[in-house]
Amino acid sequence: MIEFAARFNSDKKCLEYLAYIKWSAGFKCKKCGHTGAQTRRNYSRTCNKCSHTESATANTLFHKVKFGIQKAFFICFEMSTTTKSLSANYVAERFGVTEKTARLFMHKVREAMKSSETMPMDGVVHIDEFVIGGKEDGKPGRSYDTSKKKVVCAVELTDDGKVKRMYAMKIDNYSSKELRKLFDAHISPDADVTTDKWRGYLPLMKEFNITQDESNGGLNFKALHTMIHQVKSWIRTTYSWVSEFHTDRYLNEFCYRLNRSQAKSGIFNNLIYRMVDADKKYQSEIICN
Ligand SMILES: [Zn+2]
């Protein structure tokens, strides 16, 4: 934190860093395609041919951030490195912005945390479903309570049974068609997958290497169930209510941090690169209800 705060001690330092990332492969004018440009004092670039000026934040998720780029960097830092829950309410108070502003920006950060889906799990993988929200009944297994959001979740295990990576996504029901979404996005056909005896996985056996095992109340999927417990309690303590629309975003945030917990020193830089690479999101796309 001290190192971070010293490095990004002004809006200028943050803009300089954004410009460095954004144009690391060279400048190309968005209007005319020309590659020659002048650098302005605020690190914007002005095209030598058509004079179009592009700011360091334009076309990134920092576009038009209302409360200053430095605060935005600090929120990114907290969201990428926290080990605790970080609600919009907490961020609003801590950084002196409204809760609505905090919530909107935090959703943009979660967009950047979304998996690129380019590194499918190919080792030992355990998969199960769970529910979040609604009234907790404590019973294991598939819940059909419509007030709850259904989630399918995969963990990849190390040789000694520890969690290496995790992915989770919201599903509408427990059918093969819905379960397949997780497989298509995150599971390699080479992965050695184990699920419980749910028949929804049977049709996927043609394309994926799936073994089914008794759940035994979760005992046969211990690491997976520990993670499920953690993500559920994280969501419960941070967000009293998770809308249908935002469920995947919270899951992305949780998995993003978890999957980089061994590479903590690089996580902030990774997040800023993702914020710069992502197309700018307008408010209407971010907040739905
Ligand atoms: Zn131009």
Coordinates of C-alpha atoms and ligand atoms in Angstrom, one line a residue:
M1 CA 0.0 0.0 0.0
I2 CA 2.8 2.4 0.9
E3 CA 4.7 1.7 -2.3
F4 CA 1.5 2.1 -4.3
A5 CA 0.5 5.3 -2.6
A6 CA 4.0 6.8 -3.2
R7 CA 4.0 5.8 -6.8
F8 CA 0.5 7.2 -7.7
N9 CA 0.5 10.3 -5.6
S10 CA -1.2 12.5 -8.1
D11 CA -3.7 12.4 -11.0
K12 CA -0.8 13.2 -13.3
K13 CA 1.2 10.1 -12.2
C14 CA -1.9 7.9 -12.8
L15 CA -2.5 9.4 -16.3
E16 CA 1.1 9.0 -17.2
Y17 CA 0.9 5.3 -16.3
L18 CA -2.4 4.9 -18.3
A19 CA -0.9 6.6 -21.3
Y20 CA 2.2 4.3 -21.1
I21 CA 0.0 1.2 -21.1
K22 CA -2.4 2.5 -23.7
W23 CA 0.1 3.5 -26.3
S24 CA 2.8 0.9 -25.4
A25 CA 2.5 -0.6 -28.9
G26 CA 2.4 2.9 -30.5
F27 CA -0.2 5.5 -31.2
K28 CA -2.8 5.2 -33.9
C29 CA -5.3 8.0 -34.5
K30 CA -8.9 6.8 -34.0
K31 CA -10.1 9.3 -36.6
C32 CA -7.6 9.0 -39.5
G33 CA -5.3 6.1 -38.6
H34 CA -2.2 8.2 -38.7
T35 CA 0.5 7.0 -36.3
G36 CA 2.4 10.3 -35.5
A37 CA 1.3 12.3 -32.5
Q38 CA 2.4 14.9 -30.0
T39 CA 2.1 14.2 -26.3
R40 CA 0.3 16.9 -24.3
R41 CA 1.0 17.9 -20.7
N42 CA -1.9 15.8 -19.4
Y43 CA -0.5 12.8 -21.4
S44 CA -3.2 13.1 -24.1
R45 CA -2.0 12.5 -27.7
T46 CA -2.8 14.9 -30.5
C47 CA -2.6 13.4 -34.0
N48 CA 0.0 15.2 -36.2
K49 CA -2.2 14.9 -39.3
C50 CA -5.8 15.7 -38.3
S51 CA -5.3 17.2 -34.8
H52 CA -7.7 14.8 -33.2
T53 CA -6.8 14.6 -29.5
E54 CA -7.3 11.5 -27.4
S55 CA -7.0 11.5 -23.6
A56 CA -5.3 8.7 -21.7
T57 CA -8.7 7.6 -20.3
A58 CA -10.7 7.7 -23.6
N59 CA -12.0 4.3 -24.7
T60 CA -11.0 2.7 -21.4
L61 CA -13.1 1.8 -18.4
F62 CA -11.6 5.0 -16.8
H63 CA -13.5 7.1 -19.4
K64 CA -15.2 10.1 -17.8
V65 CA -14.6 8.9 -14.3
K66 CA -16.2 11.7 -12.3
F67 CA -14.1 11.7 -9.1
G68 CA -10.6 11.8 -10.4
I69 CA -8.3 9.2 -11.7
Q70 CA -6.2 8.9 -8.5
K71 CA -9.3 7.8 -6.5
A72 CA -10.1 5.4 -9.3
F73 CA -6.7 3.9 -9.0
F74 CA -7.0 3.5 -5.3
I75 CA -10.4 1.8 -5.7
C76 CA -8.8 -0.6 -8.2
F77 CA -6.0 -1.2 -5.8
E78 CA -8.4 -2.1 -3.0
M79 CA -10.6 -4.2 -5.1
S80 CA -7.7 -6.2 -6.5
T81 CA -5.8 -6.8 -3.2
T82 CA -8.5 -6.9 -0.5
T83 CA -8.9 -10.1 1.4
K84 CA -12.2 -8.8 2.9
S85 CA -15.5 -7.7 1.6
L86 CA -15.7 -4.3 -0.1
S87 CA -19.1 -2.9 -0.5
A88 CA -20.1 0.2 -2.5
N89 CA -21.2 1.7 0.8
Y90 CA -17.7 1.2 2.3
V91 CA -15.9 2.5 -0.8
A92 CA -18.3 5.6 -0.9
E93 CA -17.4 6.5 2.7
R94 CA -13.7 5.8 2.4
F95 CA -13.2 7.8 -0.8
G96 CA -15.8 10.5 -0.3
V97 CA -18.0 9.7 -3.3
T98 CA -21.7 8.9 -3.5
E99 CA -22.7 5.3 -3.1
K100 CA -24.2 5.3 -6.6
T101 CA -20.9 6.6 -8.1
A102 CA -19.0 4.0 -6.2
R103 CA -21.3 1.2 -7.3
L104 CA -21.1 2.2 -10.9
F105 CA -17.4 2.4 -11.0
M106 CA -17.0 -0.9 -9.1
H107 CA -19.1 -2.6 -11.7
K108 CA -16.7 -1.3 -14.4
V109 CA -13.9 -2.9 -12.4
R110 CA -15.8 -6.2 -12.2
E111 CA -16.2 -6.0 -16.0
A112 CA -12.4 -5.8 -16.3
M113 CA -12.1 -8.8 -13.9
K114 CA -14.1 -11.0 -16.2
S115 CA -12.1 -14.1 -17.4
S116 CA -10.7 -13.9 -20.9
E117 CA -11.7 -17.6 -21.3
T118 CA -8.4 -18.3 -23.0
M119 CA -6.9 -20.6 -20.4
P120 CA -9.3 -23.6 -19.9
M121 CA -8.7 -25.9 -16.9
D122 CA -7.0 -29.0 -18.1
G123 CA -6.0 -30.8 -14.9
V124 CA -8.0 -32.4 -12.1
V125 CA -11.3 -30.5 -12.0
H126 CA -14.3 -30.8 -9.6
I127 CA -17.6 -29.3 -10.5
D128 CA -20.8 -28.7 -8.6
E129 CA -23.8 -26.3 -8.4
F130 CA -25.0 -24.1 -5.6
V131 CA -27.4 -21.3 -4.9
I132 CA -27.0 -17.8 -3.6
G133 CA -29.5 -15.4 -2.1
G134 CA -33.0 -16.2 -0.9
K135 CA -33.4 -17.9 2.4
E136 CA -30.6 -20.3 3.5
D137 CA -31.9 -23.7 4.4
G138 CA -28.5 -25.2 4.9
K139 CA -29.4 -28.3 3.0
P140 CA -26.8 -29.5 0.4
G141 CA -27.8 -30.4 -3.1
R142 CA -29.7 -28.7 -5.9
S143 CA -32.3 -26.2 -4.7
Y144 CA -35.3 -25.3 -6.8
D145 CA -36.3 -22.2 -4.8
T146 CA -36.9 -19.5 -7.5
S147 CA -35.8 -16.7 -5.2
K148 CA -32.3 -18.0 -5.3
K149 CA -29.7 -17.7 -8.1
K150 CA -28.3 -20.9 -9.4
V151 CA -24.6 -21.1 -10.0
V152 CA -22.3 -23.8 -11.4
C153 CA -18.8 -23.8 -10.2
A154 CA -15.5 -25.6 -11.1
V155 CA -12.2 -25.8 -9.2
E156 CA -9.0 -27.1 -10.6
L157 CA -6.9 -28.9 -8.0
T158 CA -3.2 -29.2 -7.4
D159 CA -1.5 -32.6 -6.9
D160 CA -2.0 -32.3 -3.2
G161 CA -5.7 -31.4 -3.5
K162 CA -5.5 -27.6 -3.0
V163 CA -7.4 -25.1 -5.1
K164 CA -5.4 -23.8 -8.0
R165 CA -8.2 -21.9 -9.9
M166 CA -11.9 -21.5 -9.7
Y167 CA -14.6 -20.3 -12.2
A168 CA -18.3 -19.9 -11.5
M169 CA -21.2 -18.6 -13.5
K170 CA -25.0 -18.1 -13.1
I171 CA -27.2 -20.6 -14.7
D172 CA -31.0 -20.6 -15.3
N173 CA -31.5 -24.2 -14.3
Y174 CA -29.6 -27.4 -13.9
S175 CA -30.0 -28.8 -17.4
S176 CA -27.1 -30.0 -19.5
K177 CA -27.6 -27.0 -21.8
E178 CA -27.0 -24.6 -18.9
L179 CA -24.2 -26.6 -17.3
R180 CA -22.5 -26.7 -20.7
K181 CA -21.9 -23.0 -20.6
L182 CA -19.2 -23.5 -17.9
F183 CA -17.6 -26.3 -19.8
D184 CA -17.5 -24.4 -23.0
A185 CA -15.9 -21.3 -21.3
H186 CA -13.5 -22.9 -18.9
I187 CA -13.0 -26.6 -19.3
S188 CA -10.6 -28.3 -21.7
P189 CA -11.6 -31.7 -23.2
D190 CA -8.4 -33.0 -21.7
A191 CA -9.4 -32.1 -18.1
D192 CA -10.1 -34.9 -15.7
V193 CA -13.5 -33.8 -14.4
T194 CA -15.4 -35.3 -11.5
T195 CA -19.0 -34.3 -10.7
D196 CA -21.7 -35.8 -8.3
K197 CA -24.3 -38.1 -9.8
W198 CA -26.5 -35.5 -11.3
R199 CA -27.9 -36.7 -14.6
G200 CA -27.5 -33.2 -16.2
Y201 CA -23.8 -34.0 -16.7
L202 CA -24.4 -37.2 -18.6
P203 CA -24.9 -35.7 -22.1
L204 CA -21.6 -33.8 -21.7
M205 CA -19.6 -37.1 -21.3
K206 CA -19.4 -37.4 -25.1
E207 CA -17.1 -34.4 -25.3
F208 CA -15.6 -34.1 -21.9
N209 CA -13.8 -36.6 -19.7
I210 CA -16.3 -36.8 -16.8
T211 CA -16.4 -39.3 -13.9
Q212 CA -19.3 -39.2 -11.5
D213 CA -18.9 -39.9 -7.8
E214 CA -21.2 -39.9 -4.8
S215 CA -21.2 -36.5 -3.2
N216 CA -21.5 -38.0 0.3
G217 CA -22.8 -34.7 1.7
G218 CA -19.9 -32.9 0.0
L219 CA -17.2 -34.9 1.7
N220 CA -15.9 -36.3 -1.6
F221 CA -15.5 -32.7 -3.0
K222 CA -14.0 -31.1 0.0
A223 CA -11.9 -28.3 -1.6
L224 CA -14.7 -27.4 -3.9
H225 CA -17.2 -27.2 -1.1
T226 CA -14.9 -25.1 1.0
M227 CA -14.7 -22.6 -1.9
I228 CA -18.5 -22.7 -2.4
H229 CA -18.9 -21.9 1.3
Q230 CA -16.4 -19.0 1.0
V231 CA -18.0 -17.4 -2.0
K232 CA -21.5 -17.7 -0.5
S233 CA -20.4 -16.2 2.8
W234 CA -18.5 -13.4 1.0
I235 CA -21.6 -12.5 -1.1
R236 CA -23.8 -12.7 2.0
T237 CA -21.7 -10.4 4.2
T238 CA -20.8 -7.9 1.4
Y239 CA -24.0 -7.6 -0.4
S240 CA -27.3 -8.1 1.3
W241 CA -29.0 -8.5 -2.0
V242 CA -27.5 -9.6 -5.4
S243 CA -29.6 -9.0 -8.4
E244 CA -30.0 -11.5 -11.2
F245 CA -28.2 -9.2 -13.5
H246 CA -25.1 -8.7 -11.3
T247 CA -24.6 -12.2 -10.1
D248 CA -21.9 -13.1 -12.7
R249 CA -20.1 -9.8 -11.9
Y250 CA -19.7 -10.7 -8.2
L251 CA -18.6 -14.2 -9.1
N252 CA -16.1 -12.8 -11.5
E253 CA -14.7 -10.5 -8.8
F254 CA -14.3 -13.4 -6.4
C255 CA -12.7 -15.8 -8.9
Y256 CA -10.4 -13.0 -10.3
R257 CA -8.8 -12.4 -6.9
L258 CA -8.7 -16.0 -5.9
N259 CA -7.0 -17.1 -9.2
R260 CA -4.3 -14.5 -8.6
S261 CA -3.7 -15.0 -4.9
Q262 CA -0.3 -16.5 -5.7
A263 CA 0.6 -13.6 -7.8
K264 CA -0.4 -10.7 -5.6
S265 CA 2.4 -8.3 -6.5
G266 CA 1.3 -8.2 -10.2
I267 CA -2.5 -8.1 -9.6
F268 CA -3.0 -4.3 -9.6
N269 CA -1.0 -3.9 -12.9
N270 CA -2.9 -6.8 -14.4
L271 CA -6.2 -5.1 -13.5
I272 CA -5.1 -1.7 -14.9
Y273 CA -4.1 -3.3 -18.2
R274 CA -7.6 -4.9 -18.3
M275 CA -9.3 -1.6 -17.6
V276 CA -7.4 0.0 -20.4
D277 CA -8.0 -2.8 -22.9
A278 CA -11.7 -3.1 -22.2
D279 CA -14.1 -1.0 -24.4
K280 CA -15.6 1.8 -22.5
K281 CA -18.9 0.9 -20.9
Y282 CA -21.7 3.4 -20.8
Q283 CA -23.8 3.8 -17.7
S284 CA -26.8 2.1 -19.3
E285 CA -24.8 -1.0 -20.1
I286 CA -23.4 -1.2 -16.6
I287 CA -26.5 -0.6 -14.4
C288 CA -29.5 -2.6 -15.4
N289 CA -32.2 -2.0 -12.8
Ligands
ZN1 ZN -5.7 11.8 -37.0

